[in-house]
Amino acid sequence: HGFDIIQPKDLPGKRERKKNLMTIGAAFYYSLRHAKADYILFLEKDFKADVDLSIEEIKEQILGSIWMLEQGIAIIRLPSRKQLGCGTFRECANDLNRPNWTGKKTMNRRRNWWSFYCKDKGAPGMAKDKVDPDSRVADCMAQPHLRCFTSWDSNWTLNAVLISRKAMLERVFRYPDKKSSAGKVVKGKRFGTLADYGRTHAKAQDGFEVGLLNDDWGELKVPICIGYDGFLLHEEIDG
């Protein structure tokens, strides 16, 4: 199909964990630096397109996602909803996906976004905790159906995501200003770009995701959308 296959050994200036092997954070950063495309779809090796969908349906989801990226959304997640209720994505009924709408830290709230795949957006559980669903999630496009929220309710994942290469390399995030116990406003510290964070947290394979949880990236309110239907299926190929 004319694809260019680039291995870690081919990337200039890369940091390899072992010979020709990179962690997720390093692979994310150096692939962004090496690529030329405006938009990049990140997948694990065991994702594939849902061939039950037509090319037109897949194109619609991709083009709708690109439009949202151009409006300032940082990350679009596109796994197929056909796999909801499987593995870690538990059924919507009775909050089996274990959301925590009032958790103080991102670590506590990291699974909340799974509820946004539910028809009710997780609203019944939020109501019990006196949380307004409109303050956490919104349907931002009808066709294709895209539902948007922020990193406040999510962990980091690169499983089937579409991003803007330029935005990932250049968009700088900051933590919000806060008031001290004395009532003074303390300016929020600079976080930097998500690409640079991947580079500086590349020593361990889980350094990128766990680092963002520990550093409470939910406070950054990074804008995220999910394709409510999605088109990428995950099939474990390593057993």
XYZ file of C-alpha atoms in Angstrom:
239
model
C 0.000 0.000 0.000
C 3.012 2.317 -0.166
C 3.368 2.841 3.587
C 6.676 4.039 5.023
C 7.628 1.774 7.934
C 9.802 3.646 10.400
C 11.482 1.811 13.274
C 13.008 3.405 16.391
C 16.489 2.926 14.932
C 15.488 5.146 11.995
C 14.508 8.171 14.110
C 17.127 10.890 14.585
C 17.883 11.879 18.169
C 15.664 9.154 19.608
C 15.910 7.668 23.102
C 15.710 3.912 22.945
C 14.749 1.861 25.986
C 16.500 -1.129 24.469
C 17.933 -1.717 21.022
C 15.291 -0.647 18.484
C 12.658 -0.368 21.218
C 11.044 2.788 22.599
C 8.592 3.491 25.390
C 5.204 5.012 24.579
C 6.251 8.509 25.640
C 9.384 8.461 23.483
C 7.560 6.963 20.506
C 4.875 9.647 20.770
C 7.348 12.533 20.852
C 9.777 11.346 18.184
C 7.059 10.205 15.795
C 5.504 13.671 16.015
C 8.889 15.208 15.237
C 9.544 12.841 12.354
C 6.124 12.846 10.690
C 5.088 15.292 7.989
C 1.302 14.782 8.090
C -0.967 17.412 9.652
C -3.047 14.765 11.439
C -1.844 11.489 12.913
C -3.817 8.414 13.954
C -2.084 6.564 16.800
C -2.880 2.857 17.103
C -1.529 -0.167 18.880
C -0.617 -2.999 16.526
C -3.797 -4.914 17.325
C -6.317 -2.309 16.166
C -8.098 -2.650 12.839
C -10.873 -0.820 11.013
C -14.396 -2.187 11.340
C -14.924 -3.635 7.864
C -18.688 -3.781 8.440
C -18.664 -0.019 7.930
C -18.515 1.529 4.482
C -15.583 3.663 3.367
C -17.958 6.637 3.388
C -18.898 6.027 7.032
C -15.253 5.804 8.069
C -14.378 8.938 6.101
C -17.231 10.789 7.769
C -15.857 9.986 11.214
C -12.323 10.987 10.264
C -13.350 14.264 8.601
C -15.682 15.172 11.460
C -12.858 14.495 13.911
C -10.432 16.659 11.929
C -12.944 19.508 11.980
C -13.122 19.258 15.772
C -9.336 19.245 16.029
C -9.339 22.494 14.069
C -11.779 23.960 16.621
C -9.304 23.327 19.442
C -10.043 19.786 20.612
C -6.709 18.161 21.494
C -7.547 14.463 21.222
C -10.223 12.450 19.403
C -10.666 8.836 20.536
C -12.114 6.499 17.903
C -12.392 2.916 19.248
C -15.579 1.161 18.173
C -18.473 1.102 20.615
C -19.088 -2.517 19.571
C -16.586 -3.500 22.248
C -18.310 -1.714 25.108
C -19.101 -4.169 27.864
C -15.924 -6.132 27.106
C -12.739 -6.213 29.140
C -12.198 -3.026 31.121
C -15.099 -1.260 29.373
C -17.911 -2.581 31.534
C -21.629 -2.292 30.858
C -23.377 1.039 31.460
C -26.077 -0.371 33.739
C -25.685 0.411 37.446
C -22.407 2.266 36.870
C -20.449 -0.963 36.488
C -17.647 1.046 34.870
C -17.055 2.594 38.313
C -17.103 6.355 37.722
C -16.123 8.699 40.546
C -17.747 12.043 39.786
C -16.603 13.796 42.954
C -13.039 12.468 43.129
C -10.515 15.101 44.170
C -7.694 13.924 41.907
C -7.455 12.744 38.306
C -6.365 9.345 39.597
C -9.790 9.006 41.250
C -11.726 10.216 38.191
C -9.712 8.476 35.489
C -12.466 6.021 34.453
C -15.295 8.548 34.238
C -15.011 8.960 30.477
C -16.116 5.376 29.924
C -19.579 6.478 31.072
C -19.717 8.990 28.225
C -20.195 6.071 25.824
C -23.492 5.359 27.582
C -26.671 6.736 26.049
C -27.370 8.727 29.233
C -23.753 10.007 29.491
C -23.600 8.665 33.032
C -26.196 11.239 34.135
C -27.994 9.021 36.724
C -24.750 8.469 38.623
C -23.890 12.154 38.413
C -27.337 13.082 39.735
C -26.725 10.957 42.834
C -23.563 12.975 43.463
C -25.312 16.275 42.678
C -23.141 16.840 39.600
C -24.583 18.652 36.569
C -23.931 16.482 33.470
C -23.741 19.612 31.282
C -20.702 20.727 33.275
C -18.791 17.570 32.347
C -19.825 16.337 28.892
C -21.574 17.563 25.748
C -22.671 16.243 22.380
C -20.644 18.515 20.123
C -21.448 17.040 16.708
C -24.490 15.095 15.565
C -23.184 13.415 12.408
C -20.776 11.837 13.011
C -21.747 11.699 16.660
C -18.921 13.206 18.705
C -19.156 13.627 22.464
C -16.724 15.958 24.221
C -15.333 16.420 27.721
C -11.959 17.223 29.289
C -9.045 15.480 30.939
C -10.750 16.215 34.268
C -12.670 12.955 33.754
C -10.029 10.872 32.025
C -6.751 9.052 32.047
C -4.310 9.409 29.152
C -4.420 6.828 26.396
C -3.046 6.564 22.871
C -5.312 3.672 21.947
C -6.951 4.705 18.675
C -6.626 8.486 18.866
C -6.468 11.153 16.186
C -4.466 14.293 16.917
C -3.125 17.410 15.223
C 0.658 17.097 14.996
C 1.215 20.869 15.149
C -1.036 21.316 18.181
C 0.633 18.500 20.098
C 4.057 19.980 19.456
C 3.149 23.622 20.074
C 0.104 23.974 22.323
C 1.223 24.925 25.816
C -0.963 24.102 28.804
C -0.896 25.708 32.253
C -2.344 24.701 35.572
C -5.110 27.059 36.786
C -4.459 29.885 39.201
C -5.436 29.147 42.796
C -5.940 31.099 45.972
C -3.594 30.534 48.881
C -4.794 30.140 52.467
C -4.016 33.834 52.881
C -6.375 34.708 50.044
C -3.679 35.617 47.532
C -3.884 34.401 43.944
C -1.064 31.977 43.136
C -0.372 31.794 39.418
C -0.647 28.304 37.975
C 2.602 26.748 36.883
C 3.435 26.056 33.265
C 2.850 22.459 32.186
C 4.179 22.745 28.619
C 3.173 20.626 25.633
C 1.912 17.068 25.753
C 4.595 16.081 23.251
C 7.383 17.329 25.523
C 5.788 15.602 28.487
C 6.028 12.311 26.608
C 9.724 12.968 25.925
C 10.540 13.796 29.547
C 8.576 10.814 30.913
C 9.964 8.196 28.556
C 12.135 6.152 30.880
C 9.412 3.655 31.820
C 6.793 2.186 29.488
C 3.947 3.506 31.644
C 5.751 6.729 32.525
C 3.630 8.864 30.210
C 0.188 7.755 31.421
C 1.038 7.271 35.099
C 2.970 10.535 35.149
C -0.047 12.478 33.888
C -2.240 10.882 36.537
C 0.247 11.640 39.297
C 0.714 15.197 38.004
C -3.074 15.650 38.003
C -3.450 16.488 34.312
C -7.207 16.765 34.887
C -6.491 20.254 36.240
C -5.339 21.264 32.751
C -8.851 20.594 31.356
C -7.386 19.301 28.072
C -10.327 19.104 25.608
C -11.090 15.562 24.405
C -13.794 14.004 22.230
C -14.884 10.439 21.622
C -16.459 9.146 18.470
C -19.676 7.847 19.999
C -19.737 5.011 17.455
C -16.052 4.818 16.500
C -14.631 2.563 13.819
C -11.518 0.885 15.237
C -11.713 -2.595 16.717
C -9.179 -4.017 19.164
C -8.234 -7.653 18.638
C -5.438 -9.050 20.795
C -2.875 -10.680 18.499
C -0.304 -11.739 21.079
C -2.601 -14.087 22.981
